[in-house]
PDB file of C-alpha atoms and ligand atoms in Angstrom:
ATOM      1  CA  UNK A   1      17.062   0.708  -1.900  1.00 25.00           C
ATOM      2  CA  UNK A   2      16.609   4.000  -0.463  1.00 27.00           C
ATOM      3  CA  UNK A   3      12.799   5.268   1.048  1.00 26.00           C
ATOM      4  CA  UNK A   4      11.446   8.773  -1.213  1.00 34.00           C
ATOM      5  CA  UNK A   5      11.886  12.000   1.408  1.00 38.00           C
ATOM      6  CA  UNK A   6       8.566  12.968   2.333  1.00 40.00           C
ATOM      7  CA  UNK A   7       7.343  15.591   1.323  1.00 42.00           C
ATOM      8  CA  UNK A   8       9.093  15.135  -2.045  1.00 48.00           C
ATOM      9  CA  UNK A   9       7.622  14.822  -5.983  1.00 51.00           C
ATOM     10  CA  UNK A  10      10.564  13.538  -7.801  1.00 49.00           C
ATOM     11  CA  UNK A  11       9.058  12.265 -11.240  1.00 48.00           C
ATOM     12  CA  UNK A  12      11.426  14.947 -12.898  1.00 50.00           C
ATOM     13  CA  UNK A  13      14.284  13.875 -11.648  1.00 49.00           C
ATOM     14  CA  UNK A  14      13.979  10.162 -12.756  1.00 60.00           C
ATOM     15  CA  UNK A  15      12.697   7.976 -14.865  1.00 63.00           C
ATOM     16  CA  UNK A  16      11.396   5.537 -11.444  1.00 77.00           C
ATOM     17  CA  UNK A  17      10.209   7.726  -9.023  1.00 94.00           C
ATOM     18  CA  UNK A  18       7.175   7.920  -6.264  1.00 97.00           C
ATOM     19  CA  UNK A  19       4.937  11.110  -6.283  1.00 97.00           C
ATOM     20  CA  UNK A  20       1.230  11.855  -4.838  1.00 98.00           C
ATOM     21  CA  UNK A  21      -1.734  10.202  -6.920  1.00 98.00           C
ATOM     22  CA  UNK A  22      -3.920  12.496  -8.546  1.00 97.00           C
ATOM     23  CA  UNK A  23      -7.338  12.051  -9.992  1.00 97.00           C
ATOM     24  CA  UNK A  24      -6.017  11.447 -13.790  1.00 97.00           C
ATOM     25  CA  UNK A  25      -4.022   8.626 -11.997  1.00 98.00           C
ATOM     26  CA  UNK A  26      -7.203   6.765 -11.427  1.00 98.00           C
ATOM     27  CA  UNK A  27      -7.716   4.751 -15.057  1.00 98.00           C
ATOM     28  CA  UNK A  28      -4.049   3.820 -14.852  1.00 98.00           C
ATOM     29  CA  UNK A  29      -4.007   2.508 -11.265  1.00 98.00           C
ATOM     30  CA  UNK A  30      -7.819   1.234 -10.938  1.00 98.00           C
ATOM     31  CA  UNK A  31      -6.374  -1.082 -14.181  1.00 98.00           C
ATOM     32  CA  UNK A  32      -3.347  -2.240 -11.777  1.00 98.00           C
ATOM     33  CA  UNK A  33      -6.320  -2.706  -9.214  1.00 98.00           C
ATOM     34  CA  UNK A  34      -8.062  -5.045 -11.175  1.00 98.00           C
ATOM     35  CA  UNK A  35      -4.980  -7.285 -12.217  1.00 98.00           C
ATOM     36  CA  UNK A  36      -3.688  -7.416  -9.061  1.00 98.00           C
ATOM     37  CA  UNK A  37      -6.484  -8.556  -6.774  1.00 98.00           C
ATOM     38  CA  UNK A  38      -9.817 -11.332  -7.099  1.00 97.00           C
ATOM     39  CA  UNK A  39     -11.676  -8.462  -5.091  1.00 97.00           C
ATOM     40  CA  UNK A  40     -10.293  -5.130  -6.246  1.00 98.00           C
ATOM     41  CA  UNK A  41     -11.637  -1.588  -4.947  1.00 98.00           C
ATOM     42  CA  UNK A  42     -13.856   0.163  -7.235  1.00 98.00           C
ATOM     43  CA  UNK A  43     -12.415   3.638  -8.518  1.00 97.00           C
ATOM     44  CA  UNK A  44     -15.239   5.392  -6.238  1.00 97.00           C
ATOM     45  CA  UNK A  45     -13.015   3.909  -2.987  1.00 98.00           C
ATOM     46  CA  UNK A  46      -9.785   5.314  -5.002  1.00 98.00           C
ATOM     47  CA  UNK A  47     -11.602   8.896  -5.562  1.00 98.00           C
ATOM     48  CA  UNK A  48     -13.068   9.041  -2.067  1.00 98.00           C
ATOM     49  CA  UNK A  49      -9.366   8.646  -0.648  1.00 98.00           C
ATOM     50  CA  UNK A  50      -8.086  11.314  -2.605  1.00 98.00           C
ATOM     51  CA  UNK A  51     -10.606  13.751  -1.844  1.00 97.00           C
ATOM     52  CA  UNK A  52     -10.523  12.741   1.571  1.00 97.00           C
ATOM     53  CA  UNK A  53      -6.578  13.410   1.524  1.00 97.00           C
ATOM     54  CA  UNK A  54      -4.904  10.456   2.588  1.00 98.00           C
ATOM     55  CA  UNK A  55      -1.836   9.963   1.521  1.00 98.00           C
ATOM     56  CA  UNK A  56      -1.585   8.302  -1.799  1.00 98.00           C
ATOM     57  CA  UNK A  57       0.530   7.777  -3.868  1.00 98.00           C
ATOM     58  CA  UNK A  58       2.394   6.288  -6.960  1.00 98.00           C
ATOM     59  CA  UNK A  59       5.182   5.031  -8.345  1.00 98.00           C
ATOM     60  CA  UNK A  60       6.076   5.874 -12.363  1.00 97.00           C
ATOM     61  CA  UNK A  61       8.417   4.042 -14.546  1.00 94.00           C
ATOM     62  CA  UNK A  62       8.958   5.515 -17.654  1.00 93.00           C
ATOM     63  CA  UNK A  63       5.871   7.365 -17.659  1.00 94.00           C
ATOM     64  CA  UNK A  64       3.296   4.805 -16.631  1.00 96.00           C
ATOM     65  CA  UNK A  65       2.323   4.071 -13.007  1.00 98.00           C
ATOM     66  CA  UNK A  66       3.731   0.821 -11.989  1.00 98.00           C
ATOM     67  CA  UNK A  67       2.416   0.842  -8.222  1.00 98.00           C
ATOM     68  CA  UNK A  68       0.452   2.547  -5.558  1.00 98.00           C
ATOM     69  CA  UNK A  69      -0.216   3.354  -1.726  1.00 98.00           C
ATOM     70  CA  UNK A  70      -3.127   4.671   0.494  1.00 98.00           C
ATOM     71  CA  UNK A  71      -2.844   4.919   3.935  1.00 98.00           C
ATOM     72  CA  UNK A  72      -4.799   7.294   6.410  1.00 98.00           C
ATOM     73  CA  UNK A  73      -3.083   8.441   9.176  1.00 98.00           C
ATOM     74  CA  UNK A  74      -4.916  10.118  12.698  1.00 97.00           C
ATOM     75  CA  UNK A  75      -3.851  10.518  15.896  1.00 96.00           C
ATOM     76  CA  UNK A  76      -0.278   9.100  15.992  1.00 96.00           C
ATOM     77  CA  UNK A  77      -1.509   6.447  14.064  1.00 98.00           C
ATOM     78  CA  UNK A  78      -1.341   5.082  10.209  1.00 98.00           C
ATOM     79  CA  UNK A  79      -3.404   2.999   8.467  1.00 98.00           C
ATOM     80  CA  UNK A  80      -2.152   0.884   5.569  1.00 98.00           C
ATOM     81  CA  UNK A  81      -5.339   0.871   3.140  1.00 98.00           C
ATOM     82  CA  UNK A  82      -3.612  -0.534   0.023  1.00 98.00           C
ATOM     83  CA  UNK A  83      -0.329  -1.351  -1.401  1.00 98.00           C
ATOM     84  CA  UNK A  84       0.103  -2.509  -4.763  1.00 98.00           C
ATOM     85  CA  UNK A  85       2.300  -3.423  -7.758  1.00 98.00           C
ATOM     86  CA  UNK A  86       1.453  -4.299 -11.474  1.00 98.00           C
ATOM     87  CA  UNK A  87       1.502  -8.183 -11.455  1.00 98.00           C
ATOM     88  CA  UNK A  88       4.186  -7.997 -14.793  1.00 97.00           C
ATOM     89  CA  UNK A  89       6.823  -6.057 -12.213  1.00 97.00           C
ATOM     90  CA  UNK A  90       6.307  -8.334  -8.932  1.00 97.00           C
ATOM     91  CA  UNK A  91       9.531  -9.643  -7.416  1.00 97.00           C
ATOM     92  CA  UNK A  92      11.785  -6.586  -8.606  1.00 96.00           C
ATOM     93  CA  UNK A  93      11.846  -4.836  -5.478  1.00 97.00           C
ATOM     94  CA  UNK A  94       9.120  -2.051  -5.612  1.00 97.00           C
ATOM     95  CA  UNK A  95       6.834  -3.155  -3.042  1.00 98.00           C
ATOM     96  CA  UNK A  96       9.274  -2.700  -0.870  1.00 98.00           C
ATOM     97  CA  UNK A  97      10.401   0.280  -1.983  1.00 97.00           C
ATOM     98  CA  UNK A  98       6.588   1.387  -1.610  1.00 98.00           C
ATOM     99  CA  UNK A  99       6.281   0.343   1.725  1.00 98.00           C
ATOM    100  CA  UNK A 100       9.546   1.772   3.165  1.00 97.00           C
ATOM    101  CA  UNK A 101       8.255   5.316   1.268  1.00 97.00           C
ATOM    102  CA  UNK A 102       4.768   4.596   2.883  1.00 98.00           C
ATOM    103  CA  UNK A 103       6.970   4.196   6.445  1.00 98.00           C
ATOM    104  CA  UNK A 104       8.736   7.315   6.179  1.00 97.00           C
ATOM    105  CA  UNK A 105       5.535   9.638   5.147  1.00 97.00           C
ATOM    106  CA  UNK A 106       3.772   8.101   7.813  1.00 98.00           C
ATOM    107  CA  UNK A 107       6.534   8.666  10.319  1.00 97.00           C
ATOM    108  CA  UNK A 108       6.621  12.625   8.706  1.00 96.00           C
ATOM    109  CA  UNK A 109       3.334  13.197   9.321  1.00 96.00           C
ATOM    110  CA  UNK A 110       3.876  12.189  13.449  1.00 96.00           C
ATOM    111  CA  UNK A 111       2.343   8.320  12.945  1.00 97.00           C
ATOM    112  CA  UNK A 112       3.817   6.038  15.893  1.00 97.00           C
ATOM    113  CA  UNK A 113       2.841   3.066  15.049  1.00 98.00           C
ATOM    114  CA  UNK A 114       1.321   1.883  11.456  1.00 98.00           C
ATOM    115  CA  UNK A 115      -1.503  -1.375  11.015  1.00 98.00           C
ATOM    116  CA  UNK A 116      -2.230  -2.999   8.284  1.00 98.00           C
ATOM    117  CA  UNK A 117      -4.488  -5.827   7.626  1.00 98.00           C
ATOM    118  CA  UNK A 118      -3.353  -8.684   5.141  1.00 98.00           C
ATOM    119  CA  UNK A 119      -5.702 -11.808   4.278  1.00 98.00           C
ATOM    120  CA  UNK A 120      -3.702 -15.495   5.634  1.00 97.00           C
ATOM    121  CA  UNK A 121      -3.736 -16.436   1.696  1.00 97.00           C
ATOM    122  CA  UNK A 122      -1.008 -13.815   0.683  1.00 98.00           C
ATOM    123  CA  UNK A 123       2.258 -15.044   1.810  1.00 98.00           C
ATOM    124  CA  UNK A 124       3.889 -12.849  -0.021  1.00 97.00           C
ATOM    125  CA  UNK A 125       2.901  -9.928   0.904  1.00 98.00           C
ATOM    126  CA  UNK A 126       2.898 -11.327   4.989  1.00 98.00           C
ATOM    127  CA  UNK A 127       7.078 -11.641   4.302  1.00 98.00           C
ATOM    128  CA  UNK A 128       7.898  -8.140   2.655  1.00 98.00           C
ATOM    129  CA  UNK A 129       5.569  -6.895   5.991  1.00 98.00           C
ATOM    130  CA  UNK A 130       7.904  -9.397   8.215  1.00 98.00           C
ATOM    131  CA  UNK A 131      11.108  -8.134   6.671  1.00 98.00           C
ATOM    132  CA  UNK A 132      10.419  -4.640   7.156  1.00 98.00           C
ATOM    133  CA  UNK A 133       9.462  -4.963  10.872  1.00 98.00           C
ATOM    134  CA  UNK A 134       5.827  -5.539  11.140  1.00 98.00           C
ATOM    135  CA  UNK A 135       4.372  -8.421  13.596  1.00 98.00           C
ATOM    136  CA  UNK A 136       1.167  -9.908  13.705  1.00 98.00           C
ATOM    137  CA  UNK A 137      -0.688  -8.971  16.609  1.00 98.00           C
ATOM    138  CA  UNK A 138      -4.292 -10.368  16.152  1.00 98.00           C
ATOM    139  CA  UNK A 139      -7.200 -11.146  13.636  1.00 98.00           C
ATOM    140  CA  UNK A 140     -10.217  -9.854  12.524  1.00 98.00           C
ATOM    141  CA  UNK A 141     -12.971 -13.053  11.895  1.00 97.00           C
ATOM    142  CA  UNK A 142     -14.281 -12.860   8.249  1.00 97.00           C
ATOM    143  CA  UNK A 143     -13.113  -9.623   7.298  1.00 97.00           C
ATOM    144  CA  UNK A 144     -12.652  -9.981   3.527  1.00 97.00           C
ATOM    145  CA  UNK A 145     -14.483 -11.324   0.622  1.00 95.00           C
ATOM    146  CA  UNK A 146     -13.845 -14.546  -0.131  1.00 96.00           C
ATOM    147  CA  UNK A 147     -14.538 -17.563  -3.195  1.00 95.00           C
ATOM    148  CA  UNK A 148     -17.222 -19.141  -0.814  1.00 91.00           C
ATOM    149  CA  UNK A 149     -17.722 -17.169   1.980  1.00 95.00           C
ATOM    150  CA  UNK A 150     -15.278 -14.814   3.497  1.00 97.00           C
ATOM    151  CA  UNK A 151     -11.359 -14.622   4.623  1.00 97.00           C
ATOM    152  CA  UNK A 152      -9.930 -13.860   8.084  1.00 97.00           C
ATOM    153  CA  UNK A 153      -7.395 -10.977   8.502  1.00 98.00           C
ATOM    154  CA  UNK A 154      -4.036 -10.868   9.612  1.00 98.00           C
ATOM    155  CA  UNK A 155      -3.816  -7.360  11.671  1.00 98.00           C
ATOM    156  CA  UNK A 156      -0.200  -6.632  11.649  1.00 98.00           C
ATOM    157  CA  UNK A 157       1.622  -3.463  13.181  1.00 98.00           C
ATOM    158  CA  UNK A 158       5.068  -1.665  13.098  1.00 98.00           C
ATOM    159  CA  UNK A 159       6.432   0.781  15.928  1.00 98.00           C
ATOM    160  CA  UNK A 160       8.089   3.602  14.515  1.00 96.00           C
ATOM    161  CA  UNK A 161       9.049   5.500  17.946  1.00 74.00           C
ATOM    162  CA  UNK A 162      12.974   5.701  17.994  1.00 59.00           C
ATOM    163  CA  UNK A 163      13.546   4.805  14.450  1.00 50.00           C
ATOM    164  CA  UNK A 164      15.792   7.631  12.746  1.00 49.00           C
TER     165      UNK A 164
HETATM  166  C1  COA B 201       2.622  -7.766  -2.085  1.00 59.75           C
HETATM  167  C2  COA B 201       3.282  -6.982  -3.217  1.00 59.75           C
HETATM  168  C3  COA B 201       2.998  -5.493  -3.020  1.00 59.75           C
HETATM  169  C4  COA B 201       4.783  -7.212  -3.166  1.00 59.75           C
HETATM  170  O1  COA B 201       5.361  -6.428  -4.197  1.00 59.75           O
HETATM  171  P1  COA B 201       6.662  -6.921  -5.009  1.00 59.75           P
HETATM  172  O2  COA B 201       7.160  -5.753  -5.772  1.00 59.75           O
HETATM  173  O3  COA B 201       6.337  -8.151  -5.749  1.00 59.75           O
HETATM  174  O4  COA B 201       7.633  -7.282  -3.804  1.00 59.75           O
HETATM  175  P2  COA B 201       9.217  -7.108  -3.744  1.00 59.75           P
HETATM  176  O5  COA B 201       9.820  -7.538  -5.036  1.00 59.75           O
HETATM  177  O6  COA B 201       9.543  -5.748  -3.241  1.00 59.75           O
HETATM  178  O7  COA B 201       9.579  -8.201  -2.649  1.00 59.75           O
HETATM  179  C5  COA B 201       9.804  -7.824  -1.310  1.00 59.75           C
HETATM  180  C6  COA B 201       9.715  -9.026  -0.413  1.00 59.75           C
HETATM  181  O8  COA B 201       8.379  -9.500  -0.379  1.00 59.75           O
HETATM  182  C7  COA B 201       8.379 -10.911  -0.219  1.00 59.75           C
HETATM  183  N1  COA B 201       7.696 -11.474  -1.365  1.00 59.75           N
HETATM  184  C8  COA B 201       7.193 -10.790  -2.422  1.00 59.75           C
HETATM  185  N2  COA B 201       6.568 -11.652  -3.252  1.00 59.75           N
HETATM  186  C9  COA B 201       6.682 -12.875  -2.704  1.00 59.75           C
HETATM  187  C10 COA B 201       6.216 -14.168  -3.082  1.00 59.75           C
HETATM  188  N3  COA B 201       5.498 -14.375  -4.189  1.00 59.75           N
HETATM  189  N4  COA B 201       6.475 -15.204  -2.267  1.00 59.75           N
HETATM  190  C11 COA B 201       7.183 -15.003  -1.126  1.00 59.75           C
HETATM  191  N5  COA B 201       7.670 -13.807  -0.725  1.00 59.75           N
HETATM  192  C12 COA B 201       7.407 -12.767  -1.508  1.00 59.75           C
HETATM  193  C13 COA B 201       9.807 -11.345  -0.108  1.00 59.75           C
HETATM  194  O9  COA B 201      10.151 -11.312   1.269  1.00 59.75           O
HETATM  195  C14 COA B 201      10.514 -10.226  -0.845  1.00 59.75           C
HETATM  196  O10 COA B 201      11.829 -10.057  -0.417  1.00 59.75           O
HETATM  197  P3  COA B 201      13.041 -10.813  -1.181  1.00 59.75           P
HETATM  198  O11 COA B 201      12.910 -10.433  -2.628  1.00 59.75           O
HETATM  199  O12 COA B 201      14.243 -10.248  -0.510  1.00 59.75           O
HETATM  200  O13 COA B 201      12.813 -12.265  -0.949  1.00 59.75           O
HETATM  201  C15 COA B 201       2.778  -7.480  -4.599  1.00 59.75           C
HETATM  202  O14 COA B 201       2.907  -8.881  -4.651  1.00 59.75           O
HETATM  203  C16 COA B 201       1.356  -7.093  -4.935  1.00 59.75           C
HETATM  204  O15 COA B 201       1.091  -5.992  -5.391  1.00 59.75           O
HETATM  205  N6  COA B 201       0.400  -8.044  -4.716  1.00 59.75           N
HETATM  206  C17 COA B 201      -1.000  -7.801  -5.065  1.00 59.75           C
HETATM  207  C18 COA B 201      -1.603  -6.793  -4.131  1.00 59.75           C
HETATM  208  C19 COA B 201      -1.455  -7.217  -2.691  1.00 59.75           C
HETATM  209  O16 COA B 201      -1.663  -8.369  -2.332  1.00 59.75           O
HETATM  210  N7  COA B 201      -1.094  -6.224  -1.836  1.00 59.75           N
HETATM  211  C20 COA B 201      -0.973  -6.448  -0.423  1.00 59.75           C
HETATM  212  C21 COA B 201      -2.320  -6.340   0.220  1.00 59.75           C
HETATM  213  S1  COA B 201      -2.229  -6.555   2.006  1.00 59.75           S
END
């Protein structure tokens, strides 16, 4: 599986490709948003990242957006704010073809090193970060939302210096 250039909107060249989010994106993925996770963002969080202009964006298959990134990215560092994939099209490959896009844009745009934060109770999503590179290096103490209280996060990271 090969990572989307940069700085590149290829929706017209095929029928699965990754371009920016834009504001008439927002029904479509805030509907993903809602499937996907017990405590989803609200559109408003969606709309303030967009306006704010952090990188964002989508993935289309035939047409429809399948999954989404946000990450912000200051100072030689990135940000991993949300990564995401319809729940029907899990396990095909595309969030890792999200986060190796989200990798390269955030190495184009001079990022160093890239966090994330990922709750203990998503296994899942704790491999794909594994298998791409990222370690855990620490935890933040009730961080998220929980059934009952809250969650602890898993702050993982990735060094990008000296990767091509
Ligand atoms: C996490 C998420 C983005 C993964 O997307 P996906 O398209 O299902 O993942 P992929 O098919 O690209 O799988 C990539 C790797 O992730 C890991 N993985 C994905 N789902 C997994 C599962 N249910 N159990 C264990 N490992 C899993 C595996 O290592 C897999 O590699 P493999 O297929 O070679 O074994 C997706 O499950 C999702 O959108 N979840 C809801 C939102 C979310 O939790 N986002 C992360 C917030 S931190």
């Amino acid at each position: 599986m090969s990572a989307l250039a940069p700085d590149r909107d290829d929706t017209a060249a095929a029928p699965n490709a990754l371009r920016p989010m834009r504001e008439d994106d927002l029904d479509a993925v805030h509907a993903i948003e809602i499937r996907a996770y017990e405590f989803p963002w609200t559109p408003g969080i969606f709309r303030d990242c967009l306006r704010a202009d952090y990188p964002s964006w989508v993935l289309i298959e035939d047409g429809r957006v399948l999954g989404y990134f946000l990450m912000s990215v200051a100072a030689g560092e990135a940000h991993v704010l949300n990564v995401c994939v319809a729940p029907e099209a899990h396990g095909c490959g595309h969030g890792r073809r999200l986060l190796r896009a989200l990798l390269s844009i955030a190495r184009g745009r001079g990022a160093e090193r890239v966090f994330l934060e990922v709750r203990p109770s998503n296994p899942g999503a704790i491999a794909l970060y594994h298998s791409e590179g990222f370690n855990e290096i620490g935890r933040r103490p009730r961080y998220y939302p929980a059934r009952g209280g809250r969650e602890d996060a898993l702050v993982m990271a990735i060094e990008l210096l000296g990767e091509g």
